[in-house]
Short mmCIF file of C-alpha atoms and ligand atoms in Angstrom, two decimals:
data_model
loop_
_atom_site.label_atom_id
_atom_site.label_comp_id
_atom_site.label_asym_id
_atom_site.label_seq_id
_atom_site.Cartn_x
_atom_site.Cartn_y
_atom_site.Cartn_z
CA MET J 1014 -26.62 -2.23 3.63
CA ARG J 1015 -24.95 -1.11 0.41
CA ALA J 1016 -23.97 -4.01 -2.45
CA TRP J 1017 -23.87 -3.46 -6.23
CA THR J 1018 -25.71 -6.46 -7.25
CA VAL J 1019 -26.03 -8.01 -10.80
CA GLN J 1020 -29.33 -7.80 -12.75
CA SER J 1021 -27.96 -9.35 -16.11
CA ASN J 1022 -25.29 -11.06 -17.40
CA GLY J 1023 -22.71 -8.99 -19.91
CA ALA J 1024 -19.91 -6.92 -19.82
CA PRO J 1025 -19.98 -4.38 -16.94
CA SER J 1026 -22.63 -1.79 -17.59
CA SER J 1027 -24.99 0.14 -15.43
CA ARG J 1028 -27.55 -2.40 -16.79
CA THR J 1029 -25.64 -4.97 -15.47
CA LEU J 1030 -25.19 -4.07 -12.15
CA THR J 1031 -26.84 -1.58 -9.63
CA LEU J 1032 -25.93 -0.39 -6.59
CA THR J 1033 -28.60 -0.75 -4.18
CA THR J 1034 -29.72 -1.62 -0.40
CA VAL J 1035 -29.41 -5.16 0.46
CA PRO J 1036 -29.84 -7.06 3.57
CA THR J 1037 -27.33 -6.97 6.22
CA PRO J 1038 -26.38 -10.43 7.39
CA ALA J 1039 -27.32 -11.35 10.58
CA SER J 1040 -24.68 -11.11 13.74
CA PRO J 1041 -23.13 -13.10 15.54
CA PRO J 1042 -22.70 -15.40 12.04
CA THR J 1043 -23.69 -18.87 12.70
CA GLY J 1044 -21.01 -21.94 13.30
CA SER J 1045 -17.37 -21.18 12.65
CA ASN J 1046 -17.82 -17.87 10.22
CA ILE J 1047 -17.37 -14.33 10.98
CA LEU J 1048 -18.78 -11.36 9.84
CA ILE J 1049 -16.36 -8.69 8.20
CA LYS J 1050 -16.93 -4.85 7.80
CA VAL J 1051 -15.27 -4.49 4.28
CA SER J 1052 -12.47 -2.15 3.80
CA HIS J 1053 -11.73 -2.83 -0.17
CA ALA J 1054 -12.19 -4.86 -2.16
CA ALA J 1055 -9.98 -5.96 -5.22
CA LEU J 1056 -10.84 -6.95 -8.45
CA ASN J 1057 -10.20 -10.20 -10.40
CA PRO J 1058 -10.64 -11.46 -14.74
CA VAL J 1059 -12.70 -14.44 -13.07
CA ASP J 1060 -15.04 -11.63 -11.64
CA LEU J 1061 -15.36 -10.80 -15.77
CA HIS J 1062 -16.26 -14.49 -15.96
CA LEU J 1063 -18.92 -14.82 -13.33
CA LEU J 1064 -20.83 -11.36 -14.37
CA ASN J 1065 -20.93 -13.24 -18.07
CA VAL J 1066 -21.29 -16.72 -17.58
CA VAL J 1067 -23.20 -17.41 -14.36
CA PRO J 1068 -27.41 -17.47 -15.25
CA THR J 1069 -28.90 -14.67 -13.28
CA TRP J 1070 -32.50 -16.80 -13.17
CA LEU J 1071 -30.56 -19.15 -11.04
CA PRO J 1072 -32.92 -19.20 -7.84
CA PHE J 1073 -29.74 -19.09 -5.82
CA ARG J 1074 -27.70 -15.79 -8.00
CA ARG J 1075 -30.77 -13.23 -8.27
CA SER J 1076 -29.57 -10.42 -7.42
CA ALA J 1077 -25.84 -11.94 -7.04
CA THR J 1078 -23.21 -9.21 -5.44
CA PRO J 1079 -19.75 -9.92 -7.48
CA GLY J 1080 -16.27 -9.68 -5.94
CA LEU J 1081 -14.14 -12.30 -4.11
CA ASP J 1082 -11.42 -10.56 -2.49
CA PHE J 1083 -11.42 -8.02 0.46
CA ALA J 1084 -9.96 -6.70 3.36
CA GLY J 1085 -11.88 -5.29 6.69
CA GLU J 1086 -12.39 -5.54 9.83
CA VAL J 1087 -13.78 -8.59 12.05
CA VAL J 1088 -16.69 -7.45 13.90
CA ALA J 1089 -18.68 -10.76 14.81
CA VAL J 1090 -17.85 -14.13 15.36
CA GLY J 1091 -19.87 -17.33 15.15
CA PRO J 1092 -19.93 -19.88 18.26
CA TRP J 1093 -17.12 -21.88 17.02
CA VAL J 1094 -14.78 -20.02 16.50
CA PRO J 1095 -12.34 -20.76 19.36
CA ALA J 1096 -12.04 -18.25 22.08
CA ASP J 1097 -8.34 -17.95 21.58
CA SER J 1098 -8.66 -16.96 18.14
CA ARG J 1099 -6.47 -14.18 16.74
CA ILE J 1100 -9.72 -13.81 14.16
CA ALA J 1101 -11.39 -12.03 16.69
CA PRO J 1102 -13.82 -8.92 16.47
CA GLY J 1103 -11.23 -5.85 15.93
CA ALA J 1104 -8.85 -7.95 14.05
CA HIS J 1105 -8.28 -6.68 10.33
CA VAL J 1106 -8.27 -9.75 7.67
CA ALA J 1107 -7.92 -10.20 4.30
CA GLY J 1108 -8.60 -13.34 2.21
CA ALA J 1109 -10.48 -14.16 -0.91
CA LEU J 1110 -13.95 -15.79 -0.65
CA GLY J 1111 -14.71 -19.67 -1.29
CA VAL J 1112 -16.33 -21.58 -3.84
CA ALA J 1113 -19.59 -21.50 -1.94
CA GLN J 1114 -19.60 -18.10 -1.79
CA ILE J 1115 -18.67 -17.36 -5.28
CA ALA J 1116 -21.56 -19.74 -6.15
CA LEU J 1117 -24.55 -17.84 -3.68
CA GLY J 1118 -22.68 -14.88 -4.76
CA THR J 1119 -22.48 -13.46 -1.64
CA GLY J 1120 -19.48 -11.31 -2.80
CA SER J 1121 -17.54 -8.53 -1.33
CA LEU J 1122 -18.74 -5.45 -3.28
CA ALA J 1123 -20.55 -4.94 -0.28
CA GLU J 1124 -20.73 -3.39 3.25
CA TYR J 1125 -20.48 -6.85 5.01
CA VAL J 1126 -19.56 -10.31 4.15
CA VAL J 1127 -20.02 -13.46 6.01
CA VAL J 1128 -16.72 -15.52 5.69
CA PRO J 1129 -15.55 -19.13 6.88
CA ALA J 1130 -12.71 -17.97 9.13
CA HIS J 1131 -10.49 -20.69 7.94
CA LEU J 1132 -10.36 -18.50 4.33
CA VAL J 1133 -8.95 -15.06 5.97
CA ALA J 1134 -5.21 -13.75 7.03
CA LEU J 1135 -4.16 -11.31 9.51
CA GLN J 1136 -3.56 -8.26 7.54
CA PRO J 1137 0.43 -7.81 7.65
CA ALA J 1138 1.88 -5.08 9.26
CA GLY J 1139 2.72 -1.86 7.60
CA VAL J 1140 0.27 -3.12 4.93
CA GLY J 1141 -2.79 -0.82 4.21
CA ALA J 1142 -6.29 -2.09 3.40
CA ALA J 1143 -6.27 -1.63 -0.22
CA ALA J 1144 -3.29 -2.78 -0.50
CA ALA J 1145 -4.11 -6.21 1.76
CA ALA J 1146 -7.18 -6.59 -0.58
CA GLY J 1147 -4.90 -6.80 -3.43
CA LEU J 1148 -2.18 -9.02 -2.19
CA LEU J 1149 -3.91 -11.39 0.16
CA GLY J 1150 -6.63 -12.35 -2.25
CA VAL J 1151 -7.07 -14.44 -5.95
CA ALA J 1152 -3.77 -12.80 -7.78
CA GLY J 1153 -1.48 -12.82 -4.29
CA GLN J 1154 -2.79 -17.10 -3.52
CA THR J 1155 -2.40 -17.58 -7.06
CA ALA J 1156 1.67 -16.40 -7.01
CA THR J 1157 2.05 -18.48 -4.45
CA LEU J 1158 0.55 -21.80 -6.10
CA MET J 1159 2.67 -21.04 -9.35
CA LEU J 1160 6.07 -20.46 -6.95
CA ARG J 1161 5.28 -23.28 -4.89
CA ALA J 1162 4.75 -25.48 -8.17
CA ALA J 1163 8.03 -24.25 -9.22
CA GLY J 1164 10.52 -24.09 -6.35
CA VAL J 1165 12.32 -21.46 -7.59
CA LYS J 1166 16.08 -20.82 -6.66
CA ALA J 1167 18.86 -18.86 -6.29
CA GLY J 1168 20.66 -18.70 -9.81
CA MET J 1169 17.40 -20.06 -11.36
CA ARG J 1170 16.06 -17.98 -14.62
CA VAL J 1171 12.59 -17.71 -15.19
CA LEU J 1172 10.11 -15.76 -17.93
CA VAL J 1173 7.18 -13.85 -16.55
CA ASN J 1174 4.22 -13.44 -19.39
CA GLY J 1175 1.91 -11.20 -18.41
CA ALA J 1176 4.68 -9.80 -15.47
CA SER J 1177 2.56 -6.59 -15.38
CA GLY J 1178 -0.89 -7.48 -13.97
CA GLY J 1179 -2.22 -8.64 -10.32
CA VAL J 1180 -0.45 -12.45 -10.86
CA GLY J 1181 2.40 -11.18 -12.82
CA SER J 1182 3.39 -8.24 -10.72
CA LEU J 1183 3.60 -10.36 -7.81
CA VAL J 1184 5.75 -13.61 -9.43
CA VAL J 1185 7.88 -11.37 -10.68
CA GLN J 1186 9.06 -9.91 -6.95
CA VAL J 1187 9.21 -13.21 -5.41
CA ALA J 1188 11.29 -14.55 -7.82
CA LYS J 1189 13.58 -11.94 -8.19
CA ALA J 1190 13.78 -12.12 -3.92
CA LYS J 1191 14.29 -16.34 -3.74
CA GLY J 1192 17.67 -15.11 -6.44
CA ALA J 1193 16.44 -15.97 -10.09
CA ALA J 1194 17.35 -13.76 -12.47
CA VAL J 1195 13.61 -12.50 -14.10
CA VAL J 1196 13.06 -11.54 -17.29
CA ALA J 1197 9.05 -9.88 -17.76
CA VAL J 1198 7.13 -9.80 -20.48
CA CYS J 1199 4.83 -6.46 -20.54
CA SER J 1200 4.00 -4.09 -23.26
CA ALA J 1201 6.75 -0.49 -23.62
CA ALA J 1202 4.24 1.51 -21.29
CA ASN J 1203 4.68 -1.17 -17.82
CA ALA J 1204 8.82 -1.88 -18.73
CA ASP J 1205 9.59 0.85 -15.95
CA MET J 1206 7.17 -0.23 -13.61
CA VAL J 1207 8.62 -4.43 -13.43
CA LYS J 1208 12.16 -3.21 -13.55
CA GLY J 1209 11.10 -1.44 -10.65
CA LEU J 1210 9.64 -4.80 -8.75
CA GLY J 1211 12.92 -6.58 -10.03
CA ALA J 1212 12.58 -8.21 -13.46
CA ASP J 1213 16.58 -7.65 -14.62
CA GLU J 1214 15.07 -7.35 -18.05
CA ALA J 1215 11.89 -6.39 -19.69
CA VAL J 1216 10.55 -7.64 -23.47
CA ASP J 1217 7.87 -5.95 -24.99
CA TYR J 1218 5.81 -8.55 -26.67
CA VAL J 1219 4.05 -5.39 -28.79
CA ALA J 1220 7.58 -3.92 -30.43
CA ARG J 1221 8.63 -7.75 -30.38
CA ASP J 1222 6.12 -9.48 -32.06
CA PRO J 1223 5.85 -12.70 -32.69
CA VAL J 1224 7.66 -12.16 -29.05
CA GLU J 1225 8.19 -15.90 -29.84
CA GLU J 1226 10.33 -15.22 -32.01
CA TYR J 1227 12.56 -12.83 -30.75
CA LEU J 1228 12.30 -14.96 -27.55
CA ALA J 1229 13.91 -17.83 -29.32
CA GLN J 1230 16.87 -15.74 -31.10
CA ARG J 1231 17.40 -13.63 -27.40
CA PHE J 1232 17.60 -16.44 -25.17
CA ASP J 1233 18.97 -19.77 -27.02
CA THR J 1234 21.92 -19.65 -25.43
CA GLN J 1235 20.42 -18.52 -21.96
CA PRO J 1236 17.38 -20.98 -21.59
CA PHE J 1237 14.94 -20.72 -18.44
CA ASP J 1238 14.60 -22.84 -15.93
CA PHE J 1239 10.76 -21.94 -15.68
CA ILE J 1240 8.19 -19.73 -17.67
CA PHE J 1241 5.12 -18.70 -15.57
CA ASP J 1242 2.39 -17.27 -18.15
CA ALA J 1243 -0.43 -15.23 -17.03
CA ALA J 1244 -1.17 -13.76 -20.32
CA GLY J 1245 -2.32 -17.06 -21.65
CA SER J 1246 0.03 -17.35 -25.06
CA GLN J 1247 0.32 -21.21 -26.76
CA ALA J 1248 2.54 -19.62 -29.19
CA ILE J 1249 4.99 -18.74 -26.36
CA TYR J 1250 4.52 -22.62 -25.49
CA ARG J 1251 4.78 -23.71 -28.66
CA ARG J 1252 7.96 -22.13 -29.14
CA SER J 1253 9.35 -22.77 -25.70
CA PRO J 1254 11.79 -25.10 -26.23
CA ALA J 1255 13.82 -23.12 -27.91
CA PHE J 1256 14.18 -20.86 -24.86
CA LEU J 1257 12.74 -23.26 -21.78
CA LYS J 1258 15.54 -25.29 -20.29
CA LYS J 1259 14.53 -29.56 -21.56
CA GLU J 1260 13.99 -30.23 -17.68
CA GLY J 1261 12.70 -26.89 -17.65
CA ARG J 1262 8.72 -26.60 -16.82
CA PHE J 1263 6.05 -24.03 -18.87
CA ILE J 1264 3.44 -23.04 -15.56
CA SER J 1265 0.51 -21.63 -16.84
CA ILE J 1266 -2.63 -20.08 -14.99
CA VAL J 1267 -4.73 -19.60 -17.88
CA GLY J 1268 -7.14 -21.86 -19.51
CA GLY J 1269 -10.63 -23.66 -19.64
CA LYS J 1270 -13.15 -21.77 -21.60
CA SER J 1271 -11.28 -18.18 -22.33
CA GLN J 1272 -8.16 -20.34 -24.10
CA GLY J 1273 -10.74 -23.28 -25.32
CA VAL J 1274 -9.96 -27.09 -24.05
CA VAL J 1275 -8.34 -27.79 -27.44
CA PRO J 1276 -4.66 -26.59 -26.41
CA PHE J 1277 -4.85 -27.93 -22.87
CA VAL J 1278 -5.71 -31.40 -23.99
CA ARG J 1279 -3.15 -31.01 -26.63
CA ASN J 1280 -0.37 -29.47 -23.99
CA LYS J 1281 -0.81 -32.47 -21.67
CA LEU J 1282 -1.48 -35.31 -23.76
CA LEU J 1283 -0.09 -35.17 -27.04
CA PRO J 1284 2.94 -36.98 -27.67
CA VAL J 1285 6.44 -35.28 -29.22
CA PHE J 1286 6.43 -37.75 -32.22
CA LEU J 1287 2.37 -36.72 -32.90
CA GLY J 1288 3.40 -33.18 -32.84
CA GLY J 1289 3.38 -32.21 -28.74
CA THR J 1290 5.70 -29.70 -27.41
CA PRO J 1291 8.70 -31.69 -25.79
CA ARG J 1292 8.48 -29.44 -22.56
CA PRO J 1293 6.42 -30.27 -19.50
CA PHE J 1294 2.91 -28.24 -19.64
CA SER J 1295 1.01 -27.47 -16.14
CA LEU J 1296 -2.34 -25.81 -16.07
CA LEU J 1297 -2.85 -24.71 -12.07
CA GLY J 1298 -6.25 -23.51 -10.45
CA LEU J 1299 -6.84 -22.23 -7.81
CA ALA J 1300 -9.17 -22.91 -4.47
CA PRO J 1301 -9.26 -19.57 -2.61
CA ASN J 1302 -8.32 -20.97 1.20
CA GLY J 1303 -6.77 -18.84 3.90
CA ASN J 1304 -3.33 -21.35 3.87
CA SER J 1305 -2.19 -19.34 0.61
CA ALA J 1306 -3.57 -16.14 2.48
CA LYS J 1307 -0.97 -16.64 4.87
CA ASP J 1308 1.32 -17.53 2.68
CA VAL J 1309 1.53 -14.45 0.95
CA ALA J 1310 1.30 -13.03 4.20
CA LYS J 1311 4.46 -14.20 5.13
CA TRP J 1312 6.16 -13.15 2.15
CA VAL J 1313 5.37 -9.41 2.94
CA ASP J 1314 6.77 -10.46 6.61
CA ASP J 1315 9.71 -12.07 5.17
CA GLY J 1316 10.23 -8.90 2.89
CA LEU J 1317 10.09 -11.23 -0.17
CA LEU J 1318 7.44 -8.90 -1.20
CA LYS J 1319 7.51 -5.41 -1.05
CA GLN J 1320 5.41 -3.59 -3.40
CA ALA J 1321 1.93 -4.55 -3.81
CA PRO J 1322 1.02 -2.59 -7.58
CA ILE J 1323 -2.21 -1.04 -7.79
CA ASP J 1324 -3.64 0.79 -10.74
CA GLN J 1325 -6.40 2.60 -8.97
CA GLU J 1326 -8.62 2.90 -5.77
CA TYR J 1327 -11.79 3.45 -6.76
CA ALA J 1328 -14.79 4.29 -5.11
CA MET J 1329 -17.86 2.54 -4.41
CA GLU J 1330 -19.87 4.36 -6.42
CA ASP J 1331 -17.75 3.62 -9.27
CA ALA J 1332 -17.01 -0.24 -9.12
CA VAL J 1333 -18.52 -0.23 -12.63
CA GLN J 1334 -15.70 1.77 -14.25
CA ALA J 1335 -13.53 -0.10 -11.85
CA LEU J 1336 -15.02 -3.73 -13.70
CA GLU J 1337 -14.23 -2.26 -17.35
CA LYS J 1338 -10.70 -0.93 -16.55
CA LEU J 1339 -10.50 -4.52 -15.63
CA ALA J 1340 -11.85 -5.79 -18.23
CA SER J 1341 -9.52 -3.45 -20.78
CA LYS J 1342 -6.88 -6.01 -19.68
CA ARG J 1343 -4.35 -2.79 -19.17
CA ALA J 1344 -4.57 -2.82 -15.27
CA LYS J 1345 -1.14 -2.17 -13.82
CA GLY J 1346 -0.92 -4.48 -10.64
CA LYS J 1347 -4.44 -4.25 -9.03
CA ILE J 1348 -7.25 -3.03 -9.53
CA VAL J 1349 -9.29 -1.89 -5.89
CA VAL J 1350 -12.65 -0.49 -4.91
CA ARG J 1351 -12.99 1.02 -1.55
CA VAL J 1352 -15.82 -0.61 0.15
CA ALA J 1353 -16.43 1.78 3.36
CA ALA J 1354 -17.47 5.32 3.10
N1 LIG U 741 -5.49 -20.42 -12.31
C1 LIG U 741 -6.23 -19.53 -11.85
O1 LIG U 741 -6.30 -20.27 -10.94
C2 LIG U 741 -6.35 -18.04 -12.20
C3 LIG U 741 -6.17 -17.14 -11.00
C4 LIG U 741 -5.81 -15.87 -11.13
C5 LIG U 741 -5.56 -15.50 -12.56
N2 LIG U 741 -5.59 -16.09 -13.74
C6 LIG U 741 -5.95 -16.11 -14.86
O2 LIG U 741 -4.59 -15.17 -15.14
C7 LIG U 741 -4.47 -13.76 -16.14
C8 LIG U 741 -3.83 -13.09 -15.24
O3 LIG U 741 -4.73 -12.55 -14.39
P1 LIG U 741 -4.30 -11.08 -13.77
O4 LIG U 741 -5.27 -10.95 -12.39
O5 LIG U 741 -2.58 -10.82 -13.59
O6 LIG U 741 -4.83 -9.91 -14.80
P2 LIG U 741 -5.00 -8.62 -15.17
O7 LIG U 741 -4.33 -7.85 -13.65
O8 LIG U 741 -5.89 -8.25 -15.40
O9 LIG U 741 -3.62 -9.15 -16.32
C9 LIG U 741 -3.67 -7.49 -16.66
C10 LIG U 741 -2.38 -7.19 -17.33
O10 LIG U 741 -2.19 -8.06 -18.49
C11 LIG U 741 -1.43 -7.61 -19.68
N3 LIG U 741 -1.58 -8.31 -20.61
C12 LIG U 741 -2.80 -8.31 -21.52
N4 LIG U 741 -2.41 -9.03 -22.77
C13 LIG U 741 -0.93 -9.42 -22.42
C14 LIG U 741 0.13 -9.84 -23.83
N5 LIG U 741 -0.82 -10.70 -25.05
N6 LIG U 741 0.60 -10.53 -23.26
C15 LIG U 741 1.51 -9.68 -21.90
N7 LIG U 741 0.98 -9.47 -20.80
C16 LIG U 741 -0.25 -8.98 -21.17
C17 LIG U 741 -1.01 -5.73 -19.50
O11 LIG U 741 0.10 -5.63 -19.52
P3 LIG U 741 0.43 -5.13 -20.76
O12 LIG U 741 -1.03 -3.48 -20.71
O13 LIG U 741 1.67 -4.70 -20.60
O14 LIG U 741 0.29 -5.43 -21.89
C18 LIG U 741 -1.56 -6.07 -17.94
O15 LIG U 741 -0.44 -5.66 -17.15
C19 LIG U 741 -6.48 -13.84 -16.12
O16 LIG U 741 -6.33 -14.49 -17.60
C20 LIG U 741 -7.02 -14.80 -14.89
O17 LIG U 741 -8.62 -15.13 -15.91
C21 LIG U 741 -6.15 -17.28 -13.40
#
C-alpha cells in the first residue's frame, strides 16, 4: 500500500517525509482490531511535534507513518469483534489513533490502518468522509473534553481564544448551540468565519494588541464564565481576573513543551499572595478514545455541530504541503488529506 513515511526529524519537507510503498497490514486483523481502508486523514499540530521530536533511529520508529485522524471503510474485523457489532465490514467509521499506534508510527497517512474497534465511531449520517475525519478525530474529541470540563449552559458567557482553528471552530459552535454567548478571538481574516459558526462577536487579536488589555476594557462589566484557550496565551490568563468571573474557569489545551512547564506550574500551584493568578486554571490533555468520537457524532446528530470547517483538502501526493500549511498556524478549521485515489 502507499504510505507516507518519516525519513528524518524536522519540519515537514521532501527530505523528512517520503511517499512510498509499505506492506499492507494482514487481513483479517488479530484480536479486537479492525482493518480500515482510509478515505481521508485529518492533520493536527501534534503530528508536527511527533515529526520533530520522536527519534527516527528507534527500532520501532524506522519509517514511521504519521497521521492520527482517519475516516474510512471497515474491510475486515478481528475474531474478537462481536458478530452483532455495527463496526463490521462495510461500515464507514472515523476517529483518532491511540497511544500505541502513535508510538509505533502506524499512522493514518496510509491506505490501510489497523485500529482497535473501541477507538472508532460510525460516521454520522450526512457527513462526508473528509468532514468526519476532521470532526471525529483529535480536534472534535478535544472539544468534547473542554466542554465536558466546563458544563456550558444557556445564559453563560464564554470566550474562545484560537477560535478559527481545528479545535476552536468546534468549541464556538457547540458553546453557542448550548445557549452561551460566545466571543471569539481570531485575526480579522477569520472574523466572518467564526461569526458564521455562531460567535456573537469576534475580537481581532492583531489590531487589538495587546489583546488582554482590550479584553479587560471591553468585558470588565460583562465577565465570562469560561475562557477556552486553544492558542496558548499566558498573557490572557494572567490578565483574566479583569474579565473572567471569580467562580469562572480558564481551560487551556496548550501547554507542555510548546509553552514551557514553568507557566503551567505557576498557573496551577503558585498561591495568589506570591503572585499567582486568582482564577482556576485547567490544562487538558486528550488520550484519543472511541467514546469521545461517539460524543462528537452525537453533537452532529443532535444538531449542535452543523459545520465541519475545512481549510483545504489535499491530494495524498501533496501531504507535505498540507503539513506545511498546518505548521504555518494559519489553518481555518481542519486540513484534510484525501488518501484514497
Ligand atoms: N491538549 C491536547 O490534548 C490538545 C489537543 C488538540 C490540540 N492541542 C493544541 O491546541 C492548539 C490548537 O489546536 P488546533 O488543532 O485547533 O490548531 P490549528 O487548527 O492549527 O490552529 C490554527 C489556528 O490558530 C489560530 N491562531 C494562531 N495564533 C493565534 C493567536 N496568537 N491567537 C489566536 N489564534 C491564533 C489561527 O487563527 P488566525 O489565523 O485567525 O490567527 C488558526 O486559525 C495547538 O497548540 C495544539 O497543539 C492540544
